[in-house]
Coordinates of C-alpha atoms in Angstrom, one line a residue:
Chain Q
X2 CA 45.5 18.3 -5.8
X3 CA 44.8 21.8 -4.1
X4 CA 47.5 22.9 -1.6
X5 CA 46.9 26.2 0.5
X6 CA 49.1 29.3 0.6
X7 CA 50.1 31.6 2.6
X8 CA 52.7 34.5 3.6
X9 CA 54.9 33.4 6.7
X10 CA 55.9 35.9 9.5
X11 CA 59.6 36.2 6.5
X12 CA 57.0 37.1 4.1
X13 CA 58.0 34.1 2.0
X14 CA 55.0 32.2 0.4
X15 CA 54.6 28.8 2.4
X16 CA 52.7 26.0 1.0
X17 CA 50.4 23.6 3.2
X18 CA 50.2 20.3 1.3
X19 CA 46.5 17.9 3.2
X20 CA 47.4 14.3 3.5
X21 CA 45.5 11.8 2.1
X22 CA 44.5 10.5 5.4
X23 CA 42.8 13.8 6.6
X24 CA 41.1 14.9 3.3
X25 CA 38.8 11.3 3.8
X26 CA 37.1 13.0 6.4
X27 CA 38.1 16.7 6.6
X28 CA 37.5 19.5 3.6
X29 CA 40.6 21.3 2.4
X30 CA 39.1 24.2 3.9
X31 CA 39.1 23.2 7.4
X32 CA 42.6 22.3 7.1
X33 CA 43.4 25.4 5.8
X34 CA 41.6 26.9 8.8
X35 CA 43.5 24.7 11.5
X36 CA 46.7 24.4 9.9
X37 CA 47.5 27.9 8.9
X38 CA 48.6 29.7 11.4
X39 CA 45.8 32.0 13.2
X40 CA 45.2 35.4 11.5
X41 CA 47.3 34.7 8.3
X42 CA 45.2 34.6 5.3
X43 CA 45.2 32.0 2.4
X44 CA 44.3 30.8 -0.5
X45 CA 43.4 27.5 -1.6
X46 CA 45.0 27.0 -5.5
X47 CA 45.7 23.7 -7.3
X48 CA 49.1 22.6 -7.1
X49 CA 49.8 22.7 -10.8
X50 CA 49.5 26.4 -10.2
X51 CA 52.7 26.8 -8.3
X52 CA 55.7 28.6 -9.7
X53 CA 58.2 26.1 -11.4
X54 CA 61.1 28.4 -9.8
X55 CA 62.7 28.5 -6.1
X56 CA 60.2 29.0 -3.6
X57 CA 61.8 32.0 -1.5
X58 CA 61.2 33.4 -5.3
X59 CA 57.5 33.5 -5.2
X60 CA 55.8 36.7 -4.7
X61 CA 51.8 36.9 -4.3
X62 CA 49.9 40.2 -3.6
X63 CA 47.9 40.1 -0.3
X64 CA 44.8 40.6 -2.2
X65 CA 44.9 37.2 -4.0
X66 CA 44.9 35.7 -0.6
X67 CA 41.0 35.5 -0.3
X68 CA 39.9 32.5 0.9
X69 CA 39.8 32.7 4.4
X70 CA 42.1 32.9 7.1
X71 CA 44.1 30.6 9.8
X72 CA 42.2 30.0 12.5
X73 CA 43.0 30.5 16.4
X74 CA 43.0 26.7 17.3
X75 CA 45.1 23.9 16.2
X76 CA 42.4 21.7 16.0
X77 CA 39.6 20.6 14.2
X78 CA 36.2 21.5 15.4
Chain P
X30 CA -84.8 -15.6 -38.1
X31 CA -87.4 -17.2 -36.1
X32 CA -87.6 -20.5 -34.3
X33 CA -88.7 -23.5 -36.2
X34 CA -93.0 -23.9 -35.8
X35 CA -93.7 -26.8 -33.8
X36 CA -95.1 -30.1 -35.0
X37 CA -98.0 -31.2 -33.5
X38 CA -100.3 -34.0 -35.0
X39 CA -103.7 -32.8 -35.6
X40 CA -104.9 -36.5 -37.6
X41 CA -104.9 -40.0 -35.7
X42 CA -105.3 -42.1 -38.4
X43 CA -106.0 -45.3 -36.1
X44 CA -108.9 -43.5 -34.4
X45 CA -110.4 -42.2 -37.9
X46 CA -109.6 -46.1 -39.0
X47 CA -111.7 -47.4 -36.3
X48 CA -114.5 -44.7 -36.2
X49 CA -114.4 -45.4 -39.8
X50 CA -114.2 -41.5 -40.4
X51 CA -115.8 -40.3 -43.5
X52 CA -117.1 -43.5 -44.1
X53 CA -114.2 -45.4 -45.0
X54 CA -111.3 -46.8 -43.4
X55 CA -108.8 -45.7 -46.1
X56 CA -106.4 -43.4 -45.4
X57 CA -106.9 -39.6 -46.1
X58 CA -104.5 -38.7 -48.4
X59 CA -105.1 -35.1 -48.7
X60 CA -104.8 -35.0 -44.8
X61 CA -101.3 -37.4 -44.9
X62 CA -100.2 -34.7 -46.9
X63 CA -100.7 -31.9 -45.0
X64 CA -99.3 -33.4 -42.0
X65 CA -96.8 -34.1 -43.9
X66 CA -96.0 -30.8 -45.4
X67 CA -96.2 -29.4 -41.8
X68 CA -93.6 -31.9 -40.7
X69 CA -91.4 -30.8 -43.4
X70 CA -92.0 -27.1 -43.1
X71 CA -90.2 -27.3 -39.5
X72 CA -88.3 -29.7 -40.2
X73 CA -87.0 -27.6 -43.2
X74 CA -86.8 -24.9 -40.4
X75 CA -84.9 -26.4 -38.0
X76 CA -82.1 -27.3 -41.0
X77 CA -81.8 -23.1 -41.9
X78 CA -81.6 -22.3 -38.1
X79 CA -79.2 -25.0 -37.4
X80 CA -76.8 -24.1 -40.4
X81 CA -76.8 -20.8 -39.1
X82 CA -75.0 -22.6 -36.0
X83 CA -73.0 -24.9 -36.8
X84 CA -70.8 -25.8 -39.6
X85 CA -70.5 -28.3 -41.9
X86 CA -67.4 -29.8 -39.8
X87 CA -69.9 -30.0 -36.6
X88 CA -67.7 -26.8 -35.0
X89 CA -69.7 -23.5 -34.4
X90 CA -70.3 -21.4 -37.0
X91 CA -66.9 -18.5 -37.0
X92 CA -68.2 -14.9 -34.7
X93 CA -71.6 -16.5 -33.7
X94 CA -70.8 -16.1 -29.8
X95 CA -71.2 -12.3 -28.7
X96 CA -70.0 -11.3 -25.2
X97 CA -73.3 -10.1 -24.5
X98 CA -74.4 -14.4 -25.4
X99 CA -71.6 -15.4 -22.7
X100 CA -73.0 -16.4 -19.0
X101 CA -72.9 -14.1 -16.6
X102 CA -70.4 -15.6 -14.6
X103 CA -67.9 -15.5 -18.0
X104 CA -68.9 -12.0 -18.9
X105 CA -68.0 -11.1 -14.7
X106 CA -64.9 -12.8 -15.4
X107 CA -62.9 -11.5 -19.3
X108 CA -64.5 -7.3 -17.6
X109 CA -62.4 -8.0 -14.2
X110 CA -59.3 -8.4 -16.4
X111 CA -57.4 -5.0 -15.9
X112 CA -60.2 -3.6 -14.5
X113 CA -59.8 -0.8 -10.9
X114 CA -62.5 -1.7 -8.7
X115 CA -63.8 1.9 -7.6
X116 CA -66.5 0.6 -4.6
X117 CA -70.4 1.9 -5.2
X118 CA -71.0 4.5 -7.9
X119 CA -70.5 8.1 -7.2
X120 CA -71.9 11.3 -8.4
X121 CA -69.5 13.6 -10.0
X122 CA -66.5 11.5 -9.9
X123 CA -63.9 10.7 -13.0
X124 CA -64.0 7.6 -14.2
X125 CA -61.4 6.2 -16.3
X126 CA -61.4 3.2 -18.8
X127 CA -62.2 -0.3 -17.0
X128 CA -63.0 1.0 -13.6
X129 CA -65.5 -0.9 -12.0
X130 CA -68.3 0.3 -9.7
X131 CA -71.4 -1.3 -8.3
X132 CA -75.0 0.5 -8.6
X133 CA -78.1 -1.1 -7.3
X134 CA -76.3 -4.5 -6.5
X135 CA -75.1 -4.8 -10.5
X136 CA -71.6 -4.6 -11.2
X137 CA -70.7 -2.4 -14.1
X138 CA -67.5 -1.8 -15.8
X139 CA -66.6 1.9 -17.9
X140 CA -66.6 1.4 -21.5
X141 CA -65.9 5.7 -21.8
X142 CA -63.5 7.6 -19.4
X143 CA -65.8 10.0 -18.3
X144 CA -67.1 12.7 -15.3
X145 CA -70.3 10.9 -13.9
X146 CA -72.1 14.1 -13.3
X147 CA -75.3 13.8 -10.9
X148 CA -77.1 11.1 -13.2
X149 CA -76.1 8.1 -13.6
X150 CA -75.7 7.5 -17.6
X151 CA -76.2 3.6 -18.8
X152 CA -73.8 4.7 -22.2
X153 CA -70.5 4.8 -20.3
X154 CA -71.2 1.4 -18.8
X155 CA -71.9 -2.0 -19.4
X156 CA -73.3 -4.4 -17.1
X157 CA -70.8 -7.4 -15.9
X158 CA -73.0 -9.3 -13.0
X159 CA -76.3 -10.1 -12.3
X160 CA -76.4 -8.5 -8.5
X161 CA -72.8 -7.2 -8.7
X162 CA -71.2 -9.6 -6.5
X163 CA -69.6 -11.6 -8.5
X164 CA -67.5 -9.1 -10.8
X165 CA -66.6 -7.2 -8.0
X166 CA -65.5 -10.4 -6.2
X167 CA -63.5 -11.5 -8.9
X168 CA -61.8 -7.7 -9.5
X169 CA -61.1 -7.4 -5.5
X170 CA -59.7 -10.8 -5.8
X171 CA -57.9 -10.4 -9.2
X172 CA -57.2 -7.2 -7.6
X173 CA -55.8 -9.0 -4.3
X174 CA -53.9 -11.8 -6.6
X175 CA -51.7 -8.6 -8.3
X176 CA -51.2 -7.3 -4.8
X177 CA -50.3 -10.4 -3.5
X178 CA -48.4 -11.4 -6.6
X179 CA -46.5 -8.4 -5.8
X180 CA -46.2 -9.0 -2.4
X181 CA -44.9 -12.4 -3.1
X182 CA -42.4 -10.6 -5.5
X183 CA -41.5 -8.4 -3.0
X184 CA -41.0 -10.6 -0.1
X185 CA -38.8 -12.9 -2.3
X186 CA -37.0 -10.4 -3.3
X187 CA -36.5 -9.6 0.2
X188 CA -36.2 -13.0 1.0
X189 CA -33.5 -13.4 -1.8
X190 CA -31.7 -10.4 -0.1
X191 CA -32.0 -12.2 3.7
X192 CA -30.6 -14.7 2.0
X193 CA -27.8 -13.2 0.7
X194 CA -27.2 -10.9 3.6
X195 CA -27.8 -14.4 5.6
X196 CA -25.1 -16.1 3.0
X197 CA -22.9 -13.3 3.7
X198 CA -23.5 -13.1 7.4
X199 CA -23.1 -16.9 7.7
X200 CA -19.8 -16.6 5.3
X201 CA -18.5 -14.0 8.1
X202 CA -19.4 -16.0 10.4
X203 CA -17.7 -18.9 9.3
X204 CA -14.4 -16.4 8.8
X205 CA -14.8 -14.9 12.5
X206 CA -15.0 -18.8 13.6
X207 CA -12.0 -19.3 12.0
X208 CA -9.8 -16.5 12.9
X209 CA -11.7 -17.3 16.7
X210 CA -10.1 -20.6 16.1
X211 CA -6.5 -19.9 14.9
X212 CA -6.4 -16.8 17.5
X213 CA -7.2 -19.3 20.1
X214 CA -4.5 -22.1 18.9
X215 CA -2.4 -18.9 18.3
X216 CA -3.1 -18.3 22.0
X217 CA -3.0 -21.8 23.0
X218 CA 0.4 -22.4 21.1
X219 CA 1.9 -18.8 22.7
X220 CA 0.4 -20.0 26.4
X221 CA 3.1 -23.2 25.6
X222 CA 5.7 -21.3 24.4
X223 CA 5.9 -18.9 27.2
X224 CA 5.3 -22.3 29.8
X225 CA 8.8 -23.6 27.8
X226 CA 10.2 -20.4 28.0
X227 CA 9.6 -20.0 31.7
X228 CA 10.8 -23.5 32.4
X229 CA 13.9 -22.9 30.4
X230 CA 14.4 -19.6 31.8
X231 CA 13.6 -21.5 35.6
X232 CA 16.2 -24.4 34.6
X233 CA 18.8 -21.9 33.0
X234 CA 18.7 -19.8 35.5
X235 CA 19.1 -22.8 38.3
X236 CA 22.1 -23.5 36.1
X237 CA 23.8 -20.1 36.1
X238 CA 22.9 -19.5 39.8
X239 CA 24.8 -22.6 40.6
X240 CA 28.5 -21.9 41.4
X241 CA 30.0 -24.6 40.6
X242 CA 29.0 -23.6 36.9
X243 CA 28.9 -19.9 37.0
X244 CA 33.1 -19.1 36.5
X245 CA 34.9 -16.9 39.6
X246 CA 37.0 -13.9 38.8
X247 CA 40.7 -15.7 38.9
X248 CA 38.8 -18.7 36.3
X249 CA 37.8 -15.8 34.4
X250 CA 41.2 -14.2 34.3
X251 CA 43.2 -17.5 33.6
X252 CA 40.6 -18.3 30.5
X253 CA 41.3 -21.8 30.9
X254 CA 38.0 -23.6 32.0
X255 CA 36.2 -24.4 28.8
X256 CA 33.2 -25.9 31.1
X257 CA 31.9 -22.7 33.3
X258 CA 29.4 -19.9 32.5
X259 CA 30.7 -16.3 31.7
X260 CA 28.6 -13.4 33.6
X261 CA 29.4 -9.8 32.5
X262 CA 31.4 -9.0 35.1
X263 CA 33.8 -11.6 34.7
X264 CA 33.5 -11.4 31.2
X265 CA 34.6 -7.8 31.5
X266 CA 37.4 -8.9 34.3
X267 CA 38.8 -11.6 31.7
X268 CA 39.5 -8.8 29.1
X269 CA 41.0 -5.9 31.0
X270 CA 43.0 -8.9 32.5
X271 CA 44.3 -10.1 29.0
X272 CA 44.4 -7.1 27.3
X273 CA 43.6 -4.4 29.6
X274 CA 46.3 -2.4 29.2
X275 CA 48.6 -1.6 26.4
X276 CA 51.5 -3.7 28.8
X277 CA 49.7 -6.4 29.2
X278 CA 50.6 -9.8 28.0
X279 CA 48.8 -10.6 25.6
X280 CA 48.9 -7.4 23.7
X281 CA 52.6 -7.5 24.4
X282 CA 53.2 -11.0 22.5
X283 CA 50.4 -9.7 20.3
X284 CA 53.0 -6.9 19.4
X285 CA 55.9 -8.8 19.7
X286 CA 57.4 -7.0 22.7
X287 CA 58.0 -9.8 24.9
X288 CA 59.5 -9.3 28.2
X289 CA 59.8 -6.9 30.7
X290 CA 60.5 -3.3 29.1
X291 CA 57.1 -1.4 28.4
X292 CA 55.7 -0.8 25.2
X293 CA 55.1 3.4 24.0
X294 CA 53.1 4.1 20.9
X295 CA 53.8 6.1 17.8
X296 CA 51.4 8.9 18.1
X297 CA 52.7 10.7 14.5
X298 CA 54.1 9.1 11.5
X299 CA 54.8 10.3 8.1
X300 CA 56.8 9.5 5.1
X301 CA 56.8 12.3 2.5
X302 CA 58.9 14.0 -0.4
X303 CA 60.1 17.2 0.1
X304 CA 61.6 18.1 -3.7
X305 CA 59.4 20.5 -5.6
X306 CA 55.7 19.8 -5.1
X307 CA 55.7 18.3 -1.8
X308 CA 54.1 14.6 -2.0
X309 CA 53.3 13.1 0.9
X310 CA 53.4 8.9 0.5
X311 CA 51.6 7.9 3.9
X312 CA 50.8 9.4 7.4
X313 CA 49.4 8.7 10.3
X314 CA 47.9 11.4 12.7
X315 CA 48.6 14.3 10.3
X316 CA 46.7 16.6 8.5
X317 CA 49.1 18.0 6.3
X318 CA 52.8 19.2 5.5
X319 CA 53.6 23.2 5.0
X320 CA 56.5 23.5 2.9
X321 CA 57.9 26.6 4.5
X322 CA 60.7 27.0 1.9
X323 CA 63.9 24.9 0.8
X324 CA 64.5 22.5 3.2
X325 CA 61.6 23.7 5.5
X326 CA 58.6 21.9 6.7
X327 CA 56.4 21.8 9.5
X328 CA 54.4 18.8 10.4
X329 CA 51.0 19.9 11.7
X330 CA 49.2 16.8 13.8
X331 CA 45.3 16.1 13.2
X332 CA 44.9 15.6 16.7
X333 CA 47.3 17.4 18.9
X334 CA 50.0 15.9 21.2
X335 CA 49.2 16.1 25.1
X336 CA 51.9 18.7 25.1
X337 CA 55.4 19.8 22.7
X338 CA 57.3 17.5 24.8
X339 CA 57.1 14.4 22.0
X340 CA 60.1 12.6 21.3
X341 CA 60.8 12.8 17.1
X342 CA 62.7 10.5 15.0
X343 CA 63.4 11.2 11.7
X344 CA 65.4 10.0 8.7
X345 CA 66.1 11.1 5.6
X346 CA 67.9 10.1 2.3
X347 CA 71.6 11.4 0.7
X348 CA 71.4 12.7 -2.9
X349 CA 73.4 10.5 -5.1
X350 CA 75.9 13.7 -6.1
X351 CA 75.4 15.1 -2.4
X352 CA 78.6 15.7 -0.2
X353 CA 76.9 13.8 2.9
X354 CA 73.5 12.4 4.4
X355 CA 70.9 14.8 5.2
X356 CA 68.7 14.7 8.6
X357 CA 65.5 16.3 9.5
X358 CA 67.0 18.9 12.2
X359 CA 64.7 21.1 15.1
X360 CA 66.8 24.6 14.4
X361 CA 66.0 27.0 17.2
X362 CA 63.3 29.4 16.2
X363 CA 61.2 27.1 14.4
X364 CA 57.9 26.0 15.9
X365 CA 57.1 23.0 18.5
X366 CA 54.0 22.9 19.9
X367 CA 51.4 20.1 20.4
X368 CA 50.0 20.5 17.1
X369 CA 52.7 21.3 14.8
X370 CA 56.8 20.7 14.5
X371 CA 58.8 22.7 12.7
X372 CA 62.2 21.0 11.2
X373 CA 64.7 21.8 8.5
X374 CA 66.7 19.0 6.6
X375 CA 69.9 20.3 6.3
X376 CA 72.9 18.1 4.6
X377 CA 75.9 17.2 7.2
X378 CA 78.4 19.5 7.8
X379 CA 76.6 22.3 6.2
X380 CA 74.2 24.8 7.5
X381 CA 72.1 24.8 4.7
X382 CA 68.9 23.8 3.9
X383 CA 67.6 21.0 0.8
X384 CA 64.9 19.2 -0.2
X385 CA 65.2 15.9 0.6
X386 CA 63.4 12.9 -1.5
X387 CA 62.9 10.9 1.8
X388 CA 61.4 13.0 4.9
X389 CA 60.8 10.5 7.6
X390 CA 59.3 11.4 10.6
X391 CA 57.6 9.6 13.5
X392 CA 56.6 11.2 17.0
X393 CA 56.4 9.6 20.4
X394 CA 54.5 10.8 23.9

């Protein structure tokens, strides 16, 4: 399963988790792109990637977060 | 060999008898005898001529006949065969093998190919016809029977080909007939179809037109008459009567939310767990979950809410070793806006945040 991460205004790594439901008709991209919030950037990793420690542990530099980032609407185009 | 000597009797031995020739009226011996041996010297004659004729079986002796011993008329016709008439003789003209030319009314046919020069030479031709008609008849007309033999070939070829082309032509014929003949039952049958279809149309129509069959608005509402006709309009008046709107009856018992009180939607449902790796079990109307942190999440809507002023309910689950039940909680700071809520679940009593197994959510507007 890929998940998308990103550093919130704390600077703690949050993780954005599609539902089932939107990844029938949607790309884990454009969720990325509507769900993160605008001007943060992401990256899209698989969730067996993820630290097994406490999240507000995580660190990730800025550069690894490549893949795009959060778009200005809220919706889908 | 020359012909056999006549016999002609020189002694009448009756008139000698009654002259009493010589004195006596015996008969001259000496005298038989040479009439005798006259009779047998052409008779004797006639036998070596004859065998040089005839055979002993009576049939003609083998390569007596010559062509020049045939009649002219036989002669005239075995030179036509293959021969080219050519017209009156020519000076200095080529003659090849078998043509046939006429001088001075005798027909003559070329033994040697030859040029015939300014005098006319008797060794390249031999004569086929008394006054040349008759060979040059027979050539012309051998010459016209080839002609028309191949004429005749000709036109039945051609006449083998009309009657092919006429076969073929009649065969089309016959199939343009045909397909004349179905096309016009085709026609005739589609000129009676449309006449039923007009008359049904005329008749249905008369029918529907008819108002004591075509249903009214309120018998299109009530749905009860199982008899009348159902335009569009009241078609369309019957359903946004029964289930028009989301309060109307019908969708109400559908629902079953009988009674007065109106019914309000769920516009956002989900049912996910928060511990670890978030895993979301079912939603409805959201495109995913951002785990913010321990006991942080933010529900972000596929489609967005008309505004942030939803109504949430939530539940949640109490850990088995947990000091109270945890509920999902809008702490001030955290985002609520049309397309995303913000909540922490934070245990009773406390002000901390946890991970809860069970974070149930479900959004009204």
């Amino acid at each position: 399963m890929h998940v998308i991460i990103y550093k919130n205004d704390s600077g703690n790594i949050a993780v954005v988790y599609p539902t089932t439901e939107i990844l029938q008709t949607r790309t884990v991209m454009e969720v990325a792109i509507k769900d993160v919030p605008a001007g943060k950037p992401f990256k899209i990793i698989d969730s067996s990637e993820l630290p097994d420690a406490p999240q507000e542990a995580w660190e990730i530099d800025d550069a690894e977060l490549s893949d795009g980032v959060g778009g200005e609407s809220n919706e889908f185009n | 060999m020359s012909q056999a000597p006549a016999y002609n009797p020189t002694v009448s031995f009756a008139t000698e008898e009654t002259n009493n020739a010589a004195g006596r009226s015996t008969v001259r011996t000496a005298a038989v005898d040479t009439e005798l041996a006259n009779i047998a010297s052409s008779i004797n004659a006639l036998r070596e001529n004859q065998s040089k004729i005839i055979r002993d079986d009576d049939k003609l002796l083998d390569g007596l006949v010559e062509p020049y011993a045939l009649s002219e008329q036989t002669r005239a016709l075995l030179a036509t065969q293959g021969g080219n008439p050519r017209g009156n003789w020519q000076q200095n003209t080529d003659y090849a093998y078998k043509d046939i030319v006429q001088r001075n009314n005798i027909a003559q046919i070329c033994l040697t190919p030859h040029n015939s020069g300014t005098v006319y030479n008797s060794v390249f031709w031999l004569g086929i016809s008394g006054d040349g008609t008759s060979a040059t008849n027979a050539a012309n007309a051998a010459a016209s029977a080839t002609s028309a033999a191949n004429s005749a070939t000709t036109a039945a070829s051609s006449a083998s080909s009309a009657s092919t082309s006429a076969s073929t032509a009649a065969s089309s014929a016959s199939s343009a007939s045909t397909s004349a003949t179905n096309a016009e039952n085709s026609a005739t049958a589609a000129e009676a179809f449309a006449d039923e279809a007009e008359q049904f149309r005329n008749e249905t129509e008369g029918l529907i037109n008819a108002s004591t069959q075509k249903a009214n608005q309120s018998e299109a509402e009530a749905g009860s008459n199982d008899t009348k006709f159902m335009t569009p309009l009241k078609t369309k008046q019957a359903i946004d009567q029964q289930v028009g709107s989301a309060n109307s009856t019908p969708v109400k018992a559908a629902l079953n939310a009988n009674n007065a009180p109106p019914i309000y939607a769920c516009r956002a449902w989900v049912n996910f767990n928060g511990t670890g790796t978030v895993a979301i079990r079912e939603s409805g109307n959201v495109s995913s979950i951002t785990d913010n942190g321990t006991g942080d999440y933010t529900v972000n809507f596929t489609t967005a809410m008309p505004d942030a002023n939803y109504s949430v309910s939530g539940f949640s689950n109490r850990s088995g070793t947990g000091v109270g039940p945890r509920s999902p909680t809008f702490t001030d700071g955290e985002t609520r806006t049309a397309s995303a809520f913000q909540f922490s679940m934070i245990t009773t009593g406390s002000t901390t945040r946890v991970d809860s197994t069970y974070c149930e959510l479900q959004f009204f507007r």
